[in-house]
Amino acid sequence: MAEIRLDGIVKDYGAVRAIHGVDLHINDGEFVAFVGPSGCGKSTMLRMVAGLEEISGGRLYIGDKLVNEIEPRGRDVAMVFQDYALYPHMSIAENIGFGLKMRGWKAKDIQRRVTDAARILQIESYLERRPGQLSGGQRQRVAMGRAIVREPSVFLFDEPLSNLDAKLRVEMRTQIKRLHAMLGTTTIYVTHDQTEAMTLADRVVVLRAGHIVQEGPPIELYTRPNCRFVGEFIGSPQMNILSGVVDRSNGRPKLRADGVALELGEVAASDGAKLDVGIRPEHLSWATPDTGRVSPVVDVFEPLGSDTMAICRFGDFELTARLDPGITLRREQAIHLDYDPANLHYFDGESGVRLNAA
């Protein structure tokens, strides 16, 4: 195992800068997820750690070794790709052990490593089959097995579950979480799916346009996003955002916009300041006309069994609420919702930066 340190890492493609001086320290044994929209640089950063992309500037350390100029095979990392990259003409056992064979390992030692990896991943019964005889989830386990047998210092996962259906993604998330708990290997996991990042990682790194926007434990990014971008990106369904101006004319502050008023808690914003207010769908609750703070109109509702999603119109805004499954809704129904002002998130209307409570 090994820690990973990125000191001022830069990646240029000609005149275009893709990664802008990133600093990041990943602890020995830590599971870190890189998330962000397409083109944010998360896969580029992973490939630089792997040695598959040249570093344009800065220093990259794995353990205490500077690896900028070291070839991938000398970095003691193992990578699991999105497309499995298995050899179709080889058996599963041969696929898992192929890297060791190329390194000149003895057959009996390869067999022992392959058997151990297959047991960990619960694929012992597939070792004599070919990749074409396996499901997508089984093939991804084989790809993970090929990484495990090397016993590397670092695991690198590049969107490994994106080709799987929803049920298999959940199953494989559990498998990857269990694997990390067993092996304790330092892991970087790249995904566009923030649910994967939240459920798997010890720490989540949110990237945007080649910059780290925020990094920290998943619950910290959920409860205290440092800007509107992170607030909207982390959490599913997405955080509701209402934009307007602060009105302090009647004592308690309100957000006024497009014919609606939203009661606020104390926020460090002056009267007339532009403000974006975020509230998560799960923080809106069913209320009566007397207790509701907002009264939107139902546009679409989605019964999900465990809960019901109500997508509503509130003035010119769209407001999503996660409600109890027993609530009956109909389109164009006026409903009443309540919230605790302590659960509101405040962002500067110009910069998007988080504002503290007053």
mmCIF file of C-alpha atoms in Angstrom:
data_model
loop_
_atom_site.group_PDB
_atom_site.id
_atom_site.type_symbol
_atom_site.label_atom_id
_atom_site.label_comp_id
_atom_site.label_asym_id
_atom_site.label_seq_id
_atom_site.Cartn_x
_atom_site.Cartn_y
_atom_site.Cartn_z
ATOM 1 C CA MET A 1 0.000 0.000 0.000
ATOM 2 C CA ALA A 2 1.084 3.614 -0.497
ATOM 3 C CA GLU A 3 0.000 7.195 -0.172
ATOM 4 C CA ILE A 4 -0.358 9.316 -3.308
ATOM 5 C CA ARG A 5 0.588 12.983 -3.513
ATOM 6 C CA LEU A 6 -0.157 15.383 -6.352
ATOM 7 C CA ASP A 7 1.810 18.626 -6.078
ATOM 8 C CA GLY A 8 0.747 21.301 -8.569
ATOM 9 C CA ILE A 9 -0.148 18.751 -11.260
ATOM 10 C CA VAL A 10 -0.768 20.273 -14.694
ATOM 11 C CA LYS A 11 -1.905 18.678 -17.949
ATOM 12 C CA ASP A 12 -1.743 20.555 -21.253
ATOM 13 C CA TYR A 13 -2.975 19.388 -24.632
ATOM 14 C CA GLY A 14 -1.166 21.815 -26.885
ATOM 15 C CA ALA A 15 -2.406 25.280 -25.977
ATOM 16 C CA VAL A 16 -5.342 23.900 -23.974
ATOM 17 C CA ARG A 17 -4.855 23.388 -20.229
ATOM 18 C CA ALA A 18 -6.981 20.477 -18.993
ATOM 19 C CA ILE A 19 -5.691 20.228 -15.401
ATOM 20 C CA HIS A 20 -4.796 23.412 -13.548
ATOM 21 C CA GLY A 21 -2.183 22.900 -10.852
ATOM 22 C CA VAL A 22 -3.998 20.309 -8.721
ATOM 23 C CA ASP A 23 -2.781 19.619 -5.174
ATOM 24 C CA LEU A 24 -4.098 16.489 -3.468
ATOM 25 C CA HIS A 25 -2.861 14.069 -0.794
ATOM 26 C CA ILE A 26 -4.411 10.586 -0.670
ATOM 27 C CA ASN A 27 -3.593 8.658 2.487
ATOM 28 C CA ASP A 28 -2.290 5.100 2.613
ATOM 29 C CA GLY A 29 -5.288 2.754 2.423
ATOM 30 C CA GLU A 30 -7.795 5.527 1.673
ATOM 31 C CA PHE A 31 -10.618 5.136 -0.878
ATOM 32 C CA VAL A 32 -10.997 8.406 -2.820
ATOM 33 C CA ALA A 33 -13.555 9.050 -5.561
ATOM 34 C CA PHE A 34 -13.128 11.645 -8.315
ATOM 35 C CA VAL A 35 -16.484 12.977 -9.540
ATOM 36 C CA GLY A 36 -17.611 15.716 -11.861
ATOM 37 C CA PRO A 37 -19.320 16.343 -15.192
ATOM 38 C CA SER A 38 -17.961 15.074 -18.487
ATOM 39 C CA GLY A 39 -14.755 16.853 -19.463
ATOM 40 C CA CYS A 40 -13.884 17.968 -15.923
ATOM 41 C CA GLY A 41 -10.527 16.111 -15.966
ATOM 42 C CA LYS A 42 -11.217 13.221 -13.580
ATOM 43 C CA SER A 43 -10.155 10.440 -15.979
ATOM 44 C CA THR A 44 -7.148 12.494 -17.125
ATOM 45 C CA MET A 45 -5.947 12.762 -13.526
ATOM 46 C CA LEU A 46 -6.399 9.012 -13.022
ATOM 47 C CA ARG A 47 -4.465 8.240 -16.188
ATOM 48 C CA MET A 48 -1.613 10.502 -15.070
ATOM 49 C CA VAL A 49 -1.408 8.550 -11.795
ATOM 50 C CA ALA A 50 -1.348 5.331 -13.843
ATOM 51 C CA GLY A 51 1.345 6.661 -16.169
ATOM 52 C CA LEU A 52 -0.899 6.481 -19.233
ATOM 53 C CA GLU A 53 -0.864 10.272 -19.671
ATOM 54 C CA GLU A 54 2.267 12.401 -19.562
ATOM 55 C CA ILE A 55 2.375 15.016 -16.798
ATOM 56 C CA SER A 56 2.924 18.533 -18.156
ATOM 57 C CA GLY A 57 3.918 20.099 -14.854
ATOM 58 C CA GLY A 58 4.096 19.483 -11.126
ATOM 59 C CA ARG A 59 5.179 16.384 -9.203
ATOM 60 C CA LEU A 60 3.441 13.058 -8.586
ATOM 61 C CA TYR A 61 4.533 10.790 -5.753
ATOM 62 C CA ILE A 62 3.416 7.225 -5.027
ATOM 63 C CA GLY A 63 4.741 6.383 -1.592
ATOM 64 C CA ASP A 64 8.000 8.304 -1.292
ATOM 65 C CA LYS A 65 8.886 7.805 -4.966
ATOM 66 C CA LEU A 66 8.647 10.567 -7.569
ATOM 67 C CA VAL A 67 7.021 8.808 -10.532
ATOM 68 C CA ASN A 68 6.704 11.531 -13.195
ATOM 69 C CA GLU A 69 9.180 9.776 -15.486
ATOM 70 C CA ILE A 70 8.476 6.174 -14.420
ATOM 71 C CA GLU A 71 6.691 3.863 -16.870
ATOM 72 C CA PRO A 72 3.293 2.413 -15.853
ATOM 73 C CA ARG A 73 4.772 -1.025 -15.116
ATOM 74 C CA GLY A 74 7.148 0.505 -12.571
ATOM 75 C CA ARG A 75 4.490 2.342 -10.545
ATOM 76 C CA ASP A 76 2.991 -0.704 -8.775
ATOM 77 C CA VAL A 77 -0.584 0.232 -9.683
ATOM 78 C CA ALA A 78 -3.387 -1.894 -11.133
ATOM 79 C CA MET A 79 -6.182 -0.387 -13.210
ATOM 80 C CA VAL A 80 -9.732 -1.619 -13.817
ATOM 81 C CA PHE A 81 -11.294 -0.168 -16.964
ATOM 82 C CA GLN A 82 -14.868 0.509 -18.022
ATOM 83 C CA ASP A 83 -14.764 -2.015 -20.889
ATOM 84 C CA TYR A 84 -13.217 -4.950 -18.928
ATOM 85 C CA ALA A 85 -10.395 -5.415 -21.531
ATOM 86 C CA LEU A 86 -10.477 -9.233 -21.323
ATOM 87 C CA TYR A 87 -8.952 -11.595 -23.869
ATOM 88 C CA PRO A 88 -11.903 -13.451 -25.467
ATOM 89 C CA HIS A 89 -9.871 -16.525 -26.485
ATOM 90 C CA MET A 90 -8.523 -17.155 -22.968
ATOM 91 C CA SER A 91 -10.241 -18.834 -20.043
ATOM 92 C CA ILE A 92 -11.158 -16.743 -17.011
ATOM 93 C CA ALA A 93 -8.243 -18.247 -15.073
ATOM 94 C CA GLU A 94 -5.854 -17.382 -17.922
ATOM 95 C CA ASN A 95 -7.203 -13.828 -18.085
ATOM 96 C CA ILE A 96 -6.741 -13.286 -14.366
ATOM 97 C CA GLY A 97 -3.211 -14.699 -14.352
ATOM 98 C CA PHE A 98 -2.008 -13.266 -17.661
ATOM 99 C CA GLY A 99 -0.191 -10.285 -16.159
ATOM 100 C CA LEU A 100 1.726 -12.524 -13.772
ATOM 101 C CA LYS A 101 2.650 -14.884 -16.627
ATOM 102 C CA MET A 102 4.083 -11.955 -18.589
ATOM 103 C CA ARG A 103 6.215 -11.106 -15.550
ATOM 104 C CA GLY A 104 7.698 -14.573 -15.558
ATOM 105 C CA TRP A 105 5.893 -16.033 -12.559
ATOM 106 C CA LYS A 106 5.870 -19.821 -12.056
ATOM 107 C CA ALA A 107 2.642 -21.624 -12.960
ATOM 108 C CA LYS A 108 1.994 -22.910 -9.417
ATOM 109 C CA ASP A 109 2.357 -19.382 -7.954
ATOM 110 C CA ILE A 110 0.029 -17.966 -10.610
ATOM 111 C CA GLN A 111 -2.532 -20.662 -9.861
ATOM 112 C CA ARG A 112 -2.439 -19.867 -6.141
ATOM 113 C CA ARG A 113 -2.951 -16.138 -6.737
ATOM 114 C CA VAL A 114 -5.757 -16.777 -9.250
ATOM 115 C CA THR A 115 -7.532 -19.160 -6.874
ATOM 116 C CA ASP A 116 -7.298 -16.671 -4.013
ATOM 117 C CA ALA A 117 -8.637 -13.809 -6.148
ATOM 118 C CA ALA A 118 -11.485 -15.962 -7.500
ATOM 119 C CA ARG A 119 -12.480 -16.920 -3.956
ATOM 120 C CA ILE A 120 -12.525 -13.291 -2.816
ATOM 121 C CA LEU A 121 -14.705 -12.303 -5.788
ATOM 122 C CA GLN A 122 -16.866 -15.455 -5.668
ATOM 123 C CA ILE A 123 -16.080 -16.511 -9.242
ATOM 124 C CA GLU A 124 -14.398 -19.883 -8.560
ATOM 125 C CA SER A 125 -16.964 -21.732 -10.679
ATOM 126 C CA TYR A 126 -16.238 -19.564 -13.748
ATOM 127 C CA LEU A 127 -12.480 -20.149 -14.051
ATOM 128 C CA GLU A 128 -12.716 -22.567 -16.996
ATOM 129 C CA ARG A 129 -15.204 -20.458 -18.949
ATOM 130 C CA ARG A 130 -14.474 -17.787 -21.576
ATOM 131 C CA PRO A 131 -15.439 -14.099 -21.155
ATOM 132 C CA GLY A 132 -18.207 -14.419 -23.768
ATOM 133 C CA GLN A 133 -19.983 -16.923 -21.514
ATOM 134 C CA LEU A 134 -20.254 -14.458 -18.611
ATOM 135 C CA SER A 135 -22.582 -11.576 -17.791
ATOM 136 C CA GLY A 136 -21.340 -8.008 -17.617
ATOM 137 C CA GLY A 137 -21.135 -8.099 -13.844
ATOM 138 C CA GLN A 138 -19.194 -11.376 -13.890
ATOM 139 C CA ARG A 139 -16.748 -10.006 -16.466
ATOM 140 C CA GLN A 140 -16.170 -6.932 -14.355
ATOM 141 C CA ARG A 141 -15.329 -9.204 -11.411
ATOM 142 C CA VAL A 142 -12.802 -10.982 -13.627
ATOM 143 C CA ALA A 143 -11.240 -7.613 -14.488
ATOM 144 C CA MET A 144 -11.029 -6.859 -10.766
ATOM 145 C CA GLY A 145 -9.492 -10.284 -10.174
ATOM 146 C CA ARG A 146 -6.766 -9.526 -12.707
ATOM 147 C CA ALA A 147 -5.947 -6.406 -10.665
ATOM 148 C CA ILE A 148 -6.073 -8.208 -7.310
ATOM 149 C CA VAL A 149 -3.581 -10.966 -8.225
ATOM 150 C CA ARG A 150 -0.840 -8.404 -8.682
ATOM 151 C CA GLU A 151 -1.248 -7.222 -5.063
ATOM 152 C CA PRO A 152 -0.462 -3.646 -6.129
ATOM 153 C CA SER A 153 0.094 -0.657 -3.878
ATOM 154 C CA VAL A 154 -2.733 1.250 -5.603
ATOM 155 C CA PHE A 155 -6.004 0.299 -7.307
ATOM 156 C CA LEU A 156 -7.306 2.633 -10.030
ATOM 157 C CA PHE A 157 -10.925 2.284 -11.202
ATOM 158 C CA ASP A 158 -12.021 4.197 -14.313
ATOM 159 C CA GLU A 159 -15.857 4.246 -14.374
ATOM 160 C CA PRO A 160 -15.943 0.445 -13.978
ATOM 161 C CA LEU A 161 -19.724 0.123 -13.564
ATOM 162 C CA SER A 162 -21.024 2.436 -16.266
ATOM 163 C CA ASN A 163 -21.745 -0.428 -18.702
ATOM 164 C CA LEU A 164 -23.870 -2.357 -16.186
ATOM 165 C CA ASP A 165 -27.597 -2.158 -15.576
ATOM 166 C CA ALA A 166 -28.953 -0.551 -12.396
ATOM 167 C CA LYS A 167 -29.300 -3.786 -10.393
ATOM 168 C CA LEU A 168 -25.783 -4.954 -11.274
ATOM 169 C CA ARG A 169 -24.316 -1.558 -10.423
ATOM 170 C CA VAL A 170 -25.722 -1.827 -6.901
ATOM 171 C CA GLU A 171 -24.389 -5.386 -6.540
ATOM 172 C CA MET A 172 -20.936 -4.413 -7.819
ATOM 173 C CA ARG A 173 -20.793 -1.373 -5.541
ATOM 174 C CA THR A 174 -21.228 -3.741 -2.620
ATOM 175 C CA GLN A 175 -18.538 -6.031 -4.045
ATOM 176 C CA ILE A 176 -16.047 -3.171 -4.441
ATOM 177 C CA LYS A 177 -16.806 -1.864 -0.939
ATOM 178 C CA ARG A 178 -16.275 -5.359 0.510
ATOM 179 C CA LEU A 179 -13.066 -5.768 -1.489
ATOM 180 C CA HIS A 180 -11.590 -2.548 -0.129
ATOM 181 C CA ALA A 181 -12.544 -3.500 3.427
ATOM 182 C CA MET A 182 -10.746 -6.843 2.994
ATOM 183 C CA LEU A 183 -7.605 -5.629 1.231
ATOM 184 C CA GLY A 184 -7.222 -2.052 2.479
ATOM 185 C CA THR A 185 -5.431 -1.027 -0.722
ATOM 186 C CA THR A 186 -5.171 2.675 -1.569
ATOM 187 C CA THR A 187 -7.863 3.277 -4.193
ATOM 188 C CA ILE A 188 -8.807 6.028 -6.638
ATOM 189 C CA TYR A 189 -12.233 5.585 -8.221
ATOM 190 C CA VAL A 190 -13.425 7.749 -11.111
ATOM 191 C CA THR A 191 -17.156 8.021 -11.761
ATOM 192 C CA HIS A 192 -19.740 10.431 -13.144
ATOM 193 C CA ASP A 193 -22.296 8.882 -10.759
ATOM 194 C CA GLN A 194 -22.278 10.806 -7.486
ATOM 195 C CA THR A 195 -24.286 8.031 -5.781
ATOM 196 C CA GLU A 196 -21.398 5.619 -6.423
ATOM 197 C CA ALA A 197 -18.945 8.157 -5.049
ATOM 198 C CA MET A 198 -21.024 8.849 -1.933
ATOM 199 C CA THR A 199 -21.583 5.182 -1.075
ATOM 200 C CA LEU A 200 -18.070 3.906 -1.800
ATOM 201 C CA ALA A 201 -15.542 6.564 -0.878
ATOM 202 C CA ASP A 202 -13.933 7.704 2.346
ATOM 203 C CA ARG A 203 -13.403 11.036 0.608
ATOM 204 C CA VAL A 204 -14.958 12.582 -2.500
ATOM 205 C CA VAL A 205 -13.110 15.024 -4.772
ATOM 206 C CA VAL A 206 -15.403 17.166 -6.951
ATOM 207 C CA LEU A 207 -13.770 18.464 -10.128
ATOM 208 C CA ARG A 208 -14.868 21.127 -12.556
ATOM 209 C CA ALA A 209 -12.948 22.283 -15.636
ATOM 210 C CA GLY A 210 -9.670 20.848 -14.353
ATOM 211 C CA HIS A 211 -9.909 22.341 -10.861
ATOM 212 C CA ILE A 212 -10.785 20.759 -7.518
ATOM 213 C CA VAL A 213 -13.924 22.584 -6.367
ATOM 214 C CA GLN A 214 -14.333 20.799 -3.026
ATOM 215 C CA GLU A 215 -13.057 17.628 -1.373
ATOM 216 C CA GLY A 216 -13.984 15.918 1.863
ATOM 217 C CA PRO A 217 -16.048 13.123 3.431
ATOM 218 C CA PRO A 218 -19.287 12.440 1.496
ATOM 219 C CA ILE A 219 -21.549 13.662 4.313
ATOM 220 C CA GLU A 220 -19.626 16.946 4.490
ATOM 221 C CA LEU A 221 -20.186 17.637 0.795
ATOM 222 C CA TYR A 222 -23.865 16.783 1.218
ATOM 223 C CA THR A 223 -24.491 18.917 4.325
ATOM 224 C CA ARG A 224 -22.106 21.827 3.634
ATOM 225 C CA PRO A 225 -21.417 22.251 -0.091
ATOM 226 C CA ASN A 226 -19.042 25.167 -0.504
ATOM 227 C CA CYS A 227 -20.751 26.441 -3.651
ATOM 228 C CA ARG A 228 -23.898 26.063 -5.708
ATOM 229 C CA PHE A 229 -22.156 23.737 -8.187
ATOM 230 C CA VAL A 230 -21.312 21.164 -5.490
ATOM 231 C CA GLY A 231 -24.745 21.565 -3.877
ATOM 232 C CA GLU A 232 -26.473 20.663 -7.136
ATOM 233 C CA PHE A 233 -23.998 17.938 -8.110
ATOM 234 C CA ILE A 234 -24.045 16.016 -4.823
ATOM 235 C CA GLY A 235 -27.351 14.441 -3.794
ATOM 236 C CA SER A 236 -30.072 12.610 -5.685
ATOM 237 C CA PRO A 237 -32.549 13.941 -6.654
ATOM 238 C CA GLN A 238 -30.728 17.188 -7.289
ATOM 239 C CA MET A 239 -30.974 20.071 -4.840
ATOM 240 C CA ASN A 240 -33.720 22.601 -5.628
ATOM 241 C CA ILE A 241 -32.373 26.100 -6.305
ATOM 242 C CA LEU A 242 -34.497 29.250 -6.085
ATOM 243 C CA SER A 243 -32.925 32.523 -7.171
ATOM 244 C CA GLY A 244 -34.046 35.989 -6.140
ATOM 245 C CA VAL A 245 -33.221 38.916 -3.886
ATOM 246 C CA VAL A 246 -33.193 39.262 -0.112
ATOM 247 C CA ASP A 247 -36.105 41.220 1.352
ATOM 248 C CA ARG A 248 -35.677 42.387 4.960
ATOM 249 C CA SER A 249 -38.495 44.957 4.916
ATOM 250 C CA ASN A 250 -40.721 43.063 7.352
ATOM 251 C CA GLY A 251 -38.162 41.906 9.883
ATOM 252 C CA ARG A 252 -37.490 38.233 9.091
ATOM 253 C CA PRO A 253 -35.630 37.856 5.791
ATOM 254 C CA LYS A 254 -37.388 36.444 2.736
ATOM 255 C CA LEU A 255 -36.312 35.524 -0.762
ATOM 256 C CA ARG A 256 -38.464 37.312 -3.316
ATOM 257 C CA ALA A 257 -38.553 36.223 -6.952
ATOM 258 C CA ASP A 258 -41.066 35.767 -9.758
ATOM 259 C CA GLY A 259 -44.112 36.391 -7.598
ATOM 260 C CA VAL A 260 -43.108 34.000 -4.795
ATOM 261 C CA ALA A 261 -41.701 34.579 -1.333
ATOM 262 C CA LEU A 262 -39.638 32.082 0.600
ATOM 263 C CA GLU A 263 -39.071 32.437 4.322
ATOM 264 C CA LEU A 264 -35.367 32.265 5.179
ATOM 265 C CA GLY A 265 -33.319 31.703 8.283
ATOM 266 C CA GLU A 266 -30.742 34.278 9.257
ATOM 267 C CA VAL A 267 -28.368 34.625 6.328
ATOM 268 C CA ALA A 268 -25.293 36.825 5.893
ATOM 269 C CA ALA A 269 -26.744 38.774 2.973
ATOM 270 C CA SER A 270 -27.888 42.385 2.905
ATOM 271 C CA ASP A 271 -31.304 43.660 1.846
ATOM 272 C CA GLY A 272 -31.621 43.560 -1.953
ATOM 273 C CA ALA A 273 -28.651 41.201 -2.419
ATOM 274 C CA LYS A 274 -28.910 38.532 -5.097
ATOM 275 C CA LEU A 275 -29.230 35.120 -3.462
ATOM 276 C CA ASP A 276 -29.548 31.491 -4.539
ATOM 277 C CA VAL A 277 -31.337 29.344 -1.975
ATOM 278 C CA GLY A 278 -30.965 25.556 -2.056
ATOM 279 C CA ILE A 279 -33.247 23.018 -0.425
ATOM 280 C CA ARG A 280 -32.994 19.285 -0.892
ATOM 281 C CA PRO A 281 -36.114 17.326 -1.942
ATOM 282 C CA GLU A 282 -35.912 15.188 1.208
ATOM 283 C CA HIS A 283 -36.096 18.315 3.382
ATOM 284 C CA LEU A 284 -39.551 19.248 2.066
ATOM 285 C CA SER A 285 -42.428 17.645 3.964
ATOM 286 C CA TRP A 286 -46.192 17.358 3.531
ATOM 287 C CA ALA A 287 -48.108 20.088 5.369
ATOM 288 C CA THR A 288 -51.548 21.641 5.820
ATOM 289 C CA PRO A 289 -52.602 25.056 4.503
ATOM 290 C CA ASP A 290 -51.958 26.431 7.989
ATOM 291 C CA THR A 291 -48.462 24.974 8.442
ATOM 292 C CA GLY A 292 -47.058 24.985 4.892
ATOM 293 C CA ARG A 293 -44.428 27.560 4.008
ATOM 294 C CA VAL A 294 -44.758 26.959 0.240
ATOM 295 C CA SER A 295 -47.769 26.027 -1.880
ATOM 296 C CA PRO A 296 -46.666 24.654 -5.247
ATOM 297 C CA VAL A 297 -48.739 22.933 -7.931
ATOM 298 C CA VAL A 298 -48.010 19.324 -8.899
ATOM 299 C CA ASP A 299 -46.742 18.930 -12.454
ATOM 300 C CA VAL A 300 -45.505 15.312 -12.415
ATOM 301 C CA PHE A 301 -45.483 12.702 -9.654
ATOM 302 C CA GLU A 302 -43.469 9.484 -9.536
ATOM 303 C CA PRO A 303 -44.540 6.704 -7.107
ATOM 304 C CA LEU A 304 -41.335 4.783 -6.328
ATOM 305 C CA GLY A 305 -42.602 2.410 -3.642
ATOM 306 C CA SER A 306 -40.279 3.622 -0.892
ATOM 307 C CA ASP A 307 -41.367 7.236 -1.475
ATOM 308 C CA THR A 308 -43.122 9.484 -3.975
ATOM 309 C CA MET A 309 -41.388 12.184 -5.986
ATOM 310 C CA ALA A 310 -43.501 15.266 -6.630
ATOM 311 C CA ILE A 311 -42.157 17.598 -9.317
ATOM 312 C CA CYS A 312 -44.023 20.856 -8.841
ATOM 313 C CA ARG A 313 -44.303 24.387 -10.172
ATOM 314 C CA PHE A 314 -43.605 27.126 -7.657
ATOM 315 C CA GLY A 315 -43.895 30.439 -9.444
ATOM 316 C CA ASP A 316 -41.442 30.140 -12.331
ATOM 317 C CA PHE A 317 -39.378 27.559 -10.477
ATOM 318 C CA GLU A 318 -39.433 23.773 -10.519
ATOM 319 C CA LEU A 319 -39.523 22.251 -7.052
ATOM 320 C CA THR A 320 -38.959 18.539 -6.383
ATOM 321 C CA ALA A 321 -40.139 17.014 -3.094
ATOM 322 C CA ARG A 322 -39.467 13.511 -1.769
ATOM 323 C CA LEU A 323 -42.691 12.575 0.040
ATOM 324 C CA ASP A 324 -44.095 9.569 1.888
ATOM 325 C CA PRO A 325 -45.270 6.706 -0.371
ATOM 326 C CA GLY A 326 -48.854 6.757 0.964
ATOM 327 C CA ILE A 327 -49.558 10.302 -0.243
ATOM 328 C CA THR A 328 -51.989 10.425 -3.178
ATOM 329 C CA LEU A 329 -51.313 13.097 -5.791
ATOM 330 C CA ARG A 330 -52.838 14.235 -9.044
ATOM 331 C CA ARG A 331 -51.585 16.556 -11.750
ATOM 332 C CA GLU A 332 -52.387 20.259 -11.238
ATOM 333 C CA GLN A 333 -53.112 19.631 -7.563
ATOM 334 C CA ALA A 334 -52.181 22.506 -5.250
ATOM 335 C CA ILE A 335 -50.254 21.100 -2.274
ATOM 336 C CA HIS A 336 -48.667 22.556 0.840
ATOM 337 C CA LEU A 337 -45.110 21.813 1.894
ATOM 338 C CA ASP A 338 -43.055 22.766 4.912
ATOM 339 C CA TYR A 339 -39.324 22.891 5.637
ATOM 340 C CA ASP A 340 -36.980 23.752 8.468
ATOM 341 C CA PRO A 341 -35.102 26.971 7.591
ATOM 342 C CA ALA A 342 -32.036 25.385 9.229
ATOM 343 C CA ASN A 343 -31.898 22.997 6.227
ATOM 344 C CA LEU A 344 -31.634 25.786 3.659
ATOM 345 C CA HIS A 345 -28.360 26.395 1.820
ATOM 346 C CA TYR A 346 -27.406 29.943 0.824
ATOM 347 C CA PHE A 347 -25.181 30.834 -2.126
ATOM 348 C CA ASP A 348 -24.113 34.225 -3.431
ATOM 349 C CA GLY A 349 -26.265 35.007 -6.449
ATOM 350 C CA GLU A 350 -23.281 36.266 -8.445
ATOM 351 C CA SER A 351 -20.375 33.959 -7.560
ATOM 352 C CA GLY A 352 -22.264 30.871 -6.345
ATOM 353 C CA VAL A 353 -20.061 30.709 -3.228
ATOM 354 C CA ARG A 354 -21.683 29.449 -0.022
ATOM 355 C CA LEU A 355 -22.840 32.108 2.435
ATOM 356 C CA ASN A 356 -22.870 31.415 6.161
ATOM 357 C CA ALA A 357 -25.831 31.936 8.427
ATOM 358 C CA ALA A 358 -25.782 35.374 10.028
#
